[in-house]
Coordinates of C-alpha atoms in Angstrom, one line a residue:
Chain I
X1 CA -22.3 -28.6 -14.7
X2 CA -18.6 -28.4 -14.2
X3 CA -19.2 -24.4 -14.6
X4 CA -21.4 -24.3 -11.7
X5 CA -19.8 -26.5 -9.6
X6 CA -16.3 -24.3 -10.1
X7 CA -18.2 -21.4 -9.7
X8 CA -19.7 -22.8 -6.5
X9 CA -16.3 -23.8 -4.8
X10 CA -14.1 -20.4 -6.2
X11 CA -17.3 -18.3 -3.9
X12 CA -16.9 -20.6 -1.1
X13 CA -12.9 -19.8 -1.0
X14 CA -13.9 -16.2 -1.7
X15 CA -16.6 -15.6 1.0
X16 CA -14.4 -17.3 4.0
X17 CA -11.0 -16.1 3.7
X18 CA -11.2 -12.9 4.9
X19 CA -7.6 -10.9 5.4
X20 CA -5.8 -10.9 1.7
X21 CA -4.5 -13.5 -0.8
X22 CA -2.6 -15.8 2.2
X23 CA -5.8 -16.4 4.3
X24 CA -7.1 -18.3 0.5
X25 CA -4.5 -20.7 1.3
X26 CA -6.2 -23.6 3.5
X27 CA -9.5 -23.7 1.3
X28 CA -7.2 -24.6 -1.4
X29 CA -5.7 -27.2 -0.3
X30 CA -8.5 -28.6 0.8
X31 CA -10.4 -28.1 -2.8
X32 CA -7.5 -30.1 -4.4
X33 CA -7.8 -32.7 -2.3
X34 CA -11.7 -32.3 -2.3
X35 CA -12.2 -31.9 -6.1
X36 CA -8.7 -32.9 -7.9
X37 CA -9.0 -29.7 -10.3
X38 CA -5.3 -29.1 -9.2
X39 CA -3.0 -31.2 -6.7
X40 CA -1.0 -29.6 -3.7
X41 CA 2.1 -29.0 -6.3
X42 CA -0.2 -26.8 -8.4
X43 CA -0.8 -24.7 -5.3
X44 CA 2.6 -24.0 -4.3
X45 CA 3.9 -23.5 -8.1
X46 CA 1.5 -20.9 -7.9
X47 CA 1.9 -19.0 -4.8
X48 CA 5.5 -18.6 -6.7
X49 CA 3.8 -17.2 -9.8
X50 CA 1.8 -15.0 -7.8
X51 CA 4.6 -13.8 -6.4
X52 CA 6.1 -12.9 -10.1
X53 CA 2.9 -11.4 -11.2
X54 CA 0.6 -8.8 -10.7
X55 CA -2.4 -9.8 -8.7
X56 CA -3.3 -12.2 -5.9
X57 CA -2.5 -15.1 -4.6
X58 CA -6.3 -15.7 -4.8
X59 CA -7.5 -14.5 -8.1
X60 CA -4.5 -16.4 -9.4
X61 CA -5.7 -19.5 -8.3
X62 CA -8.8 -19.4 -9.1
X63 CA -8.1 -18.5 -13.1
X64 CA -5.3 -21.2 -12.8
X65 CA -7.6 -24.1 -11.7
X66 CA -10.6 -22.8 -13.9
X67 CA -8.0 -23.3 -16.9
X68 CA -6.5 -26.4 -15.9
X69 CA -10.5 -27.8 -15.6
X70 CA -12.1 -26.5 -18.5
X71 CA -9.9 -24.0 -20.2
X72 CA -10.3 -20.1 -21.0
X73 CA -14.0 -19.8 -20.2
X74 CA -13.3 -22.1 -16.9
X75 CA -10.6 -19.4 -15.7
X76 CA -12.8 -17.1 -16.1
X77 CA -16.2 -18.4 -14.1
X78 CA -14.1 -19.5 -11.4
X79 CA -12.2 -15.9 -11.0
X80 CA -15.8 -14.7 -10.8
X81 CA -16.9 -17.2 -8.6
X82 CA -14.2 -16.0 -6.4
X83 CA -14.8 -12.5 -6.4
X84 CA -18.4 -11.8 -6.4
X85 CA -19.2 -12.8 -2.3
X86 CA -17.1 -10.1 -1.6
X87 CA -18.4 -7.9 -4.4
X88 CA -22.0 -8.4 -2.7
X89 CA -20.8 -7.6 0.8
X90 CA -18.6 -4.2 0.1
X91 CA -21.7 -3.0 -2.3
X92 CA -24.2 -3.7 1.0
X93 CA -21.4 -1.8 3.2
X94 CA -21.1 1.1 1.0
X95 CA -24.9 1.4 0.7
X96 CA -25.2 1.5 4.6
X97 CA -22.0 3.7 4.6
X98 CA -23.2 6.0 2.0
X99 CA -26.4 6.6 4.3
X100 CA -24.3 6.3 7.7
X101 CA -20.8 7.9 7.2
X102 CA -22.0 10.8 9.1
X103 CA -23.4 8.7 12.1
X104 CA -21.5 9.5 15.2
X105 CA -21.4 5.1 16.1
X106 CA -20.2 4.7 12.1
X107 CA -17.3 7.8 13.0
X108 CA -16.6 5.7 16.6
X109 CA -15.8 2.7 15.3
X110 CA -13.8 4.0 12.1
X111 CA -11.9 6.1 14.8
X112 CA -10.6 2.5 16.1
X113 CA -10.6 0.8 12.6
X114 CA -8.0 3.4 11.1
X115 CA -4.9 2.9 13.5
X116 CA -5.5 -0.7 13.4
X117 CA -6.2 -0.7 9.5
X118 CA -2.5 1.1 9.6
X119 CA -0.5 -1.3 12.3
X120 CA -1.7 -4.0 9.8
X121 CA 0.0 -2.3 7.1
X122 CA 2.8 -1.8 8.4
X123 CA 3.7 -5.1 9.6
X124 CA 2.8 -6.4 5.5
X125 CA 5.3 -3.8 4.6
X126 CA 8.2 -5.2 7.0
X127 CA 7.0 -9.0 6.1
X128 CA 8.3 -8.1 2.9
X129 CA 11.3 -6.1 3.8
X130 CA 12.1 -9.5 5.5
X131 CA 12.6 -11.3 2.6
X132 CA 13.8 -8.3 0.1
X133 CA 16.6 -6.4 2.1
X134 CA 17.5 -8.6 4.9
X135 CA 19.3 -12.3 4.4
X136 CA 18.6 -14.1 7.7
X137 CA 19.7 -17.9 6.5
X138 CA 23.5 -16.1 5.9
X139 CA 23.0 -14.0 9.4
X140 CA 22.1 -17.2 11.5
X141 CA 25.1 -18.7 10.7
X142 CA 27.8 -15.7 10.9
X143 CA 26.0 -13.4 13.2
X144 CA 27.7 -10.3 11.5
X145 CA 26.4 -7.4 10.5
X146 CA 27.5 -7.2 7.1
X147 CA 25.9 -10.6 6.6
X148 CA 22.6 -9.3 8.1
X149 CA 21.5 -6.8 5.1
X150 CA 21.5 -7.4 1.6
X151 CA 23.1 -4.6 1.1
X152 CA 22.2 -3.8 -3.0
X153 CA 18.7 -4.4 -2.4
X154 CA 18.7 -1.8 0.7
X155 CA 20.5 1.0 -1.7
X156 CA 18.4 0.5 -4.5
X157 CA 15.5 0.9 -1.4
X158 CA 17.1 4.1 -0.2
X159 CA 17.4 5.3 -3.8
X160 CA 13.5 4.8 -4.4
X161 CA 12.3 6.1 -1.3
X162 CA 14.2 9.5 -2.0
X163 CA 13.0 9.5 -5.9
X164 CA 9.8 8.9 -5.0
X165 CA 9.6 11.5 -2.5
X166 CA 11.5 13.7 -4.9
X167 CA 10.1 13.3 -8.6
X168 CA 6.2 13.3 -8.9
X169 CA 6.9 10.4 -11.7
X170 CA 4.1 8.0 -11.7
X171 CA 4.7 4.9 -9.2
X172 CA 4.7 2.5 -12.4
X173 CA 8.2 3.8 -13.4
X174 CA 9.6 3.3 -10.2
X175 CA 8.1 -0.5 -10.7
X176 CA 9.6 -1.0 -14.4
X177 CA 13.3 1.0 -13.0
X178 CA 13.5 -1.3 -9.9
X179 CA 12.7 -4.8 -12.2
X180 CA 15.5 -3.7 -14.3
X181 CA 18.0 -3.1 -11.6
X182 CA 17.1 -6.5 -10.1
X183 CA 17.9 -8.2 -13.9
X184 CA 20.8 -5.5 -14.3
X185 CA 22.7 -6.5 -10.7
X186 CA 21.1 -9.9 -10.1
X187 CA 19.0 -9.5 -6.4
Chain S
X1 CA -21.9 3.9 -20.6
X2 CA -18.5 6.2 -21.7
X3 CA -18.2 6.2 -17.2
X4 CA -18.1 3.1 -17.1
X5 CA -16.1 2.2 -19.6
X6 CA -14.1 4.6 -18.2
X7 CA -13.9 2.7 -14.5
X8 CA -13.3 -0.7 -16.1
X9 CA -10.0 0.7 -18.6
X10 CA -8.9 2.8 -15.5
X11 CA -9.0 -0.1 -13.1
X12 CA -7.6 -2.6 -16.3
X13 CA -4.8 -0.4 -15.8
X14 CA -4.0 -0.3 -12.2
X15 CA -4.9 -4.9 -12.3
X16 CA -2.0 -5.0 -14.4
X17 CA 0.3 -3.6 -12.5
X18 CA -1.2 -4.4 -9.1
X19 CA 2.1 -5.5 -7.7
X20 CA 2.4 -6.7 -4.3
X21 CA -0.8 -6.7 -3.1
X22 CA -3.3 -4.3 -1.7
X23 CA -1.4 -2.0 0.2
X24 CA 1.7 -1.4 -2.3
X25 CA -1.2 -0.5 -4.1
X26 CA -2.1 2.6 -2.6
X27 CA 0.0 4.9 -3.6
X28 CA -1.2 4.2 -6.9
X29 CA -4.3 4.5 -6.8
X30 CA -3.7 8.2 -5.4
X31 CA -2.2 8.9 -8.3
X32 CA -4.8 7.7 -10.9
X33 CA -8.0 7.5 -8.9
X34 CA -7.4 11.3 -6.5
X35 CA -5.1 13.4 -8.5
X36 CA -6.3 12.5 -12.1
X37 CA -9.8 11.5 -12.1
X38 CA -10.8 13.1 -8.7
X39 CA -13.1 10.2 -8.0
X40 CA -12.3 9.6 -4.8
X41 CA -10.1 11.2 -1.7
X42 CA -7.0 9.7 0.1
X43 CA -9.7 9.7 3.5
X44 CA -12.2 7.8 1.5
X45 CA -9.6 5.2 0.1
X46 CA -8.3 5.3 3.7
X47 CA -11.4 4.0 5.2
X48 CA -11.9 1.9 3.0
X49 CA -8.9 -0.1 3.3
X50 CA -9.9 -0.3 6.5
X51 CA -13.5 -1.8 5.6
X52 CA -11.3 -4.1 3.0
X53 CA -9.5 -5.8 5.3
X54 CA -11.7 -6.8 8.0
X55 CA -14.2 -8.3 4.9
X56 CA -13.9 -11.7 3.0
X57 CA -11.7 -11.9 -0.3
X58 CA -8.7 -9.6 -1.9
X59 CA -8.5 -6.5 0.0
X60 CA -7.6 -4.8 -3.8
X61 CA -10.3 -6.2 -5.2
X62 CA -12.9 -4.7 -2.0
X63 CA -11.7 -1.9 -2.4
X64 CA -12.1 -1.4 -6.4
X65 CA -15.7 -2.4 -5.7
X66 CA -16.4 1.0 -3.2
X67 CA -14.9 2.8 -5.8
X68 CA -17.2 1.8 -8.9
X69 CA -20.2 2.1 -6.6
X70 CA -19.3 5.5 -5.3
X71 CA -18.8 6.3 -8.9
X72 CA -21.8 4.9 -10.8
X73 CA -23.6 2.8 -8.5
X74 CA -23.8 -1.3 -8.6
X75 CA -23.1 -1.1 -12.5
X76 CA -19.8 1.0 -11.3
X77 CA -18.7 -1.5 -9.1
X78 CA -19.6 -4.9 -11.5
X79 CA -17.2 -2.5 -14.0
X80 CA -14.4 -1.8 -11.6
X81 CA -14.2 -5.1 -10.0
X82 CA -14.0 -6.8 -14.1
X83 CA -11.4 -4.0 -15.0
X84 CA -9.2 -5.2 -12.4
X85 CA -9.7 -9.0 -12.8
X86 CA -8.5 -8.3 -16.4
X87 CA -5.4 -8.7 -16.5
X88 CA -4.5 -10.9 -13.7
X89 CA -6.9 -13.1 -16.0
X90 CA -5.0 -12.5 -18.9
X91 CA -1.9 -13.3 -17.2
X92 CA -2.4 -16.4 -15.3
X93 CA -4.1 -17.4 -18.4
X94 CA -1.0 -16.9 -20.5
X95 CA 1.2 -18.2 -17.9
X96 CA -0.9 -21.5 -17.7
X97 CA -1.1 -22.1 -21.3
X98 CA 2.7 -21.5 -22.3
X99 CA 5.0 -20.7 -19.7
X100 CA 5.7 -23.9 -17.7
X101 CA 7.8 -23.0 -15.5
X102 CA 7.4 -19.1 -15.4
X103 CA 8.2 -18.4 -11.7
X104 CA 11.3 -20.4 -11.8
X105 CA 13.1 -18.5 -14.8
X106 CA 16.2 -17.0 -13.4
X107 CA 15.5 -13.5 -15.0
X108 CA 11.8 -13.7 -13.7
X109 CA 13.3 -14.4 -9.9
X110 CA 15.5 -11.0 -10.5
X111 CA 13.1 -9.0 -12.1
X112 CA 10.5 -9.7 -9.0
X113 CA 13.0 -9.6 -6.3
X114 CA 13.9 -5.9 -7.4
X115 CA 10.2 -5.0 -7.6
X116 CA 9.8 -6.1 -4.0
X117 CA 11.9 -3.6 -3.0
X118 CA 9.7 -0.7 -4.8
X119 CA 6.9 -2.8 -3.0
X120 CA 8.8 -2.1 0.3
X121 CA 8.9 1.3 -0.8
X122 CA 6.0 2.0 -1.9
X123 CA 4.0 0.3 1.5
X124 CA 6.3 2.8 3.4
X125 CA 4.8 5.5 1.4
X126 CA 1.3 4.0 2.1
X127 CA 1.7 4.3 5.8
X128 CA 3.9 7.4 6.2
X129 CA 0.4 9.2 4.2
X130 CA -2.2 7.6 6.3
X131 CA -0.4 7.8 9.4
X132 CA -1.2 11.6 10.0
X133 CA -4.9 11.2 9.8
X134 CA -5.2 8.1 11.7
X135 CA -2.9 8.5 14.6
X136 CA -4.4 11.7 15.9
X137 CA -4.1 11.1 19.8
X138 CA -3.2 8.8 22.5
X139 CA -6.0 6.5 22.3
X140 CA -5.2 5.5 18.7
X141 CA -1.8 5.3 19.3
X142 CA -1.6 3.0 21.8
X143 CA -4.2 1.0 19.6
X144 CA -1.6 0.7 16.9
X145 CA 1.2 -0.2 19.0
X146 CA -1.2 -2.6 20.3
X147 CA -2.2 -4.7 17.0
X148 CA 1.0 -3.9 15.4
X149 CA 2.8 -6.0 18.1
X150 CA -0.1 -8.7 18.0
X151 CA 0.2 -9.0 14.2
X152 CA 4.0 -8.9 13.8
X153 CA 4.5 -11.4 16.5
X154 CA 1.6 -13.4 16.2
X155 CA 4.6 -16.6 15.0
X156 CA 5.8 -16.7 18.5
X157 CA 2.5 -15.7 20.3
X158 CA 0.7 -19.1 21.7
X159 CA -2.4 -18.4 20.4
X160 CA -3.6 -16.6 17.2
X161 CA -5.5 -14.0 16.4
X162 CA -7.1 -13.8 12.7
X163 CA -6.7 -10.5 11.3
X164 CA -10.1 -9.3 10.8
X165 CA -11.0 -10.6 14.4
X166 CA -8.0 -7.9 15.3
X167 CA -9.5 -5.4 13.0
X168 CA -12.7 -5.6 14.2
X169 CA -11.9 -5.6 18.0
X170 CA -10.5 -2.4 17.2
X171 CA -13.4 -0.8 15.4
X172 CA -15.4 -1.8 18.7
X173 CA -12.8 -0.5 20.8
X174 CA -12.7 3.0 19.0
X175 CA -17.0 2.7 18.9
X176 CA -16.3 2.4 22.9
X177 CA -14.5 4.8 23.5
X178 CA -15.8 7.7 21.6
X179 CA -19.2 6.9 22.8
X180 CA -17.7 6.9 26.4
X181 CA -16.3 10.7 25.9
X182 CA -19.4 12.1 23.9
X183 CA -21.3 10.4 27.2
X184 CA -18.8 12.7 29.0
X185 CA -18.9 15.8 27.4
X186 CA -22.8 15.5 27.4
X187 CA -22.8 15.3 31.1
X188 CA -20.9 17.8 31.3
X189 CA -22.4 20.2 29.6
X190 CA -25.5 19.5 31.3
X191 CA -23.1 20.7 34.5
X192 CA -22.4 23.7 33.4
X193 CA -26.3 24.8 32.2

């Protein structure tokens, strides 16, 4: 019953890691070492291919491990496996919300839940400006500015926030453009 | 049937480019879900990013689910949630079964480190459009500079705070306060009769 059981473990992972792809990271390590579908290696080779393809960190994982255990069909049980506590839990929030979005409690607490919901947002978007525009390693050492910023990646940034504020072009072509100019000049 | 087909090739679409997580995501999903198909509004898709995040698994993947539901019901959401699982599927599957070592091909490493600065981007774009209807007054801003600062400096903090406990703390906080000034304004009113 190797489909059950990797369904079994993939819901697990998907009901307690609550915050995005990276909080999925503990419960996999532990299921390597737990079940030896994948070993610690596996993990972090694919928190690098998750960072090189669409999708997350999570659902990655999950279809990886599935594969590596019992092929196509195993990717696929365990992806499910992963996704469907949530699936159960936003379709019983959306029920209650579909009945309660008007309630003046329901309207309190999303009045709280939106600026937080934001802050969140923005400190995701500056983790990754962290590691795209700025070269801290080379900054540590020399302390100078023009060490700090890595200064193609933050003009192809200023380029793309003026497009896109510019053209209406669909955000997909400002994906394809930027992967280009990253093969193009080397980031 | 032809709607949900519809939801699944839509959100098949928006898995395979799905590119830095949830939030890059947004401005997306704007653009295919609002302005083409007019299935949902930016408000809607704000709120419930905000439900997404403080509730288990892939913040994308939550919120694909509200959308299928709000659409067509349970059978919308099953449909939206497999459209998007698509072609991560596919991908990782592919990846797996030929590409060795994928993530460490030199013109892979390029490729990705140009699309996280559209990522950058794009998350900017996320936040500069929600901002507006989420920061409306004192209260809420002081609530963002609040968990803004706990989350971006939760490394050096001594203790830490999960995420959702953060989120939801502030959904109670906001529930508090707004019941505090309807109190308020009720008593008040009552003054003046």
């Amino acid at each position: 019953m190797i489909f059950l059981r990797l369904v079994l473990e993939f819901a697990k992972t998907g009901l307690f890691s609550v915050g995005g792809g990276l909080a999925t990271l503990p419960f996999l390590y532990e299921m390597a070492s737990n079940t030896g579908w994948f070993t610690h290696a596996d993990v972090a080779d694919m928190i690098a291919v998750s960072e090189s393809t669409p999708g997350a960190i999570g659902i990655n994982m999950s279809t990886y491990a599935g594969f590596k255990t019992d092929g196509i069909p195993g990717g696929i049980m365990a992806t499910l496996g992963l996704a469907l506590p949530s699936v159960i839990i936003i379709l019983i929030i959306a029920r209650f919300l579909a009945k309660f979005r008007k309630n003046p409690l329901v309207e309190g607490a999303f009045y709280g839940l939106r600026p937080a919901s934001i802050a969140m947002i923005t400190v995701a978007g500056l983790n990754v400006a962290k590691i795209s525009l700025l070269n801290l390693p080379a900054w540590e050492i020399s302390h100078a500015v023009g060490d700090l910023f890595v200064w193609k990646a933050l003009a192809l940034g200023v380029v793309l926030f003026i497009a896109q504020k510019k053209l209406k072009w669909h955000p997909v072509i400002f994906i394809a453009i930027s992967a280009v100019v990253g093969i193009v000049f080397k980031f | 049937m032809k709607d949900l087909l519809d939801l699944w090739f839509t959100y098949m679409k928006i898995g395979f480019v799905n590119f830095g997580g949830g939030y890059a995501m947004l401005p997306l999903l704007e653009r295919e879900l609002v302005n083409k198909k007019g299935w949902t509004t930016m408000e809607e898709l704000r709120d419930w990013f905000a439900i997404g995040q403080c509730t288990p698994g892939v913040i994308a993947l939550n919120v694909s689910t509200f959308v299928g539901h709000k659409r067509k019901g349970v059978a919308g959401a099953i449909a939206a949630m497999l459209g998007f699982l698509t072609g991560p599927i596919a991908i990782i599957l592919v990846v797996a079964a030929f590409l060795k070592n994928f993530a460490q091909l030199e013109v892979v490493q390029h490729a990705f480190a140009g699309i996280r600065v559209c990522v950058c981007v794009l998350i900017a774009q996320a936040v500069i459009r929600l901002w507006k209807s989420s920061v409306i007054d004192v209260f809420t801003f002081v609530l963002y500079v609040i968990i803004f600062a706990l989350s971006a400096f939760s490394g050096v903090l001594p203790f830490k705070i999960p995420a959702a406990v953060l989120v939801v703390l502030a959904g109670l906080t906001g529930l508090t306060v707004s019941m505090v000034r309807n109190r308020k304004k009720a008593e008040r009113k009552e003054g003046d009769a």
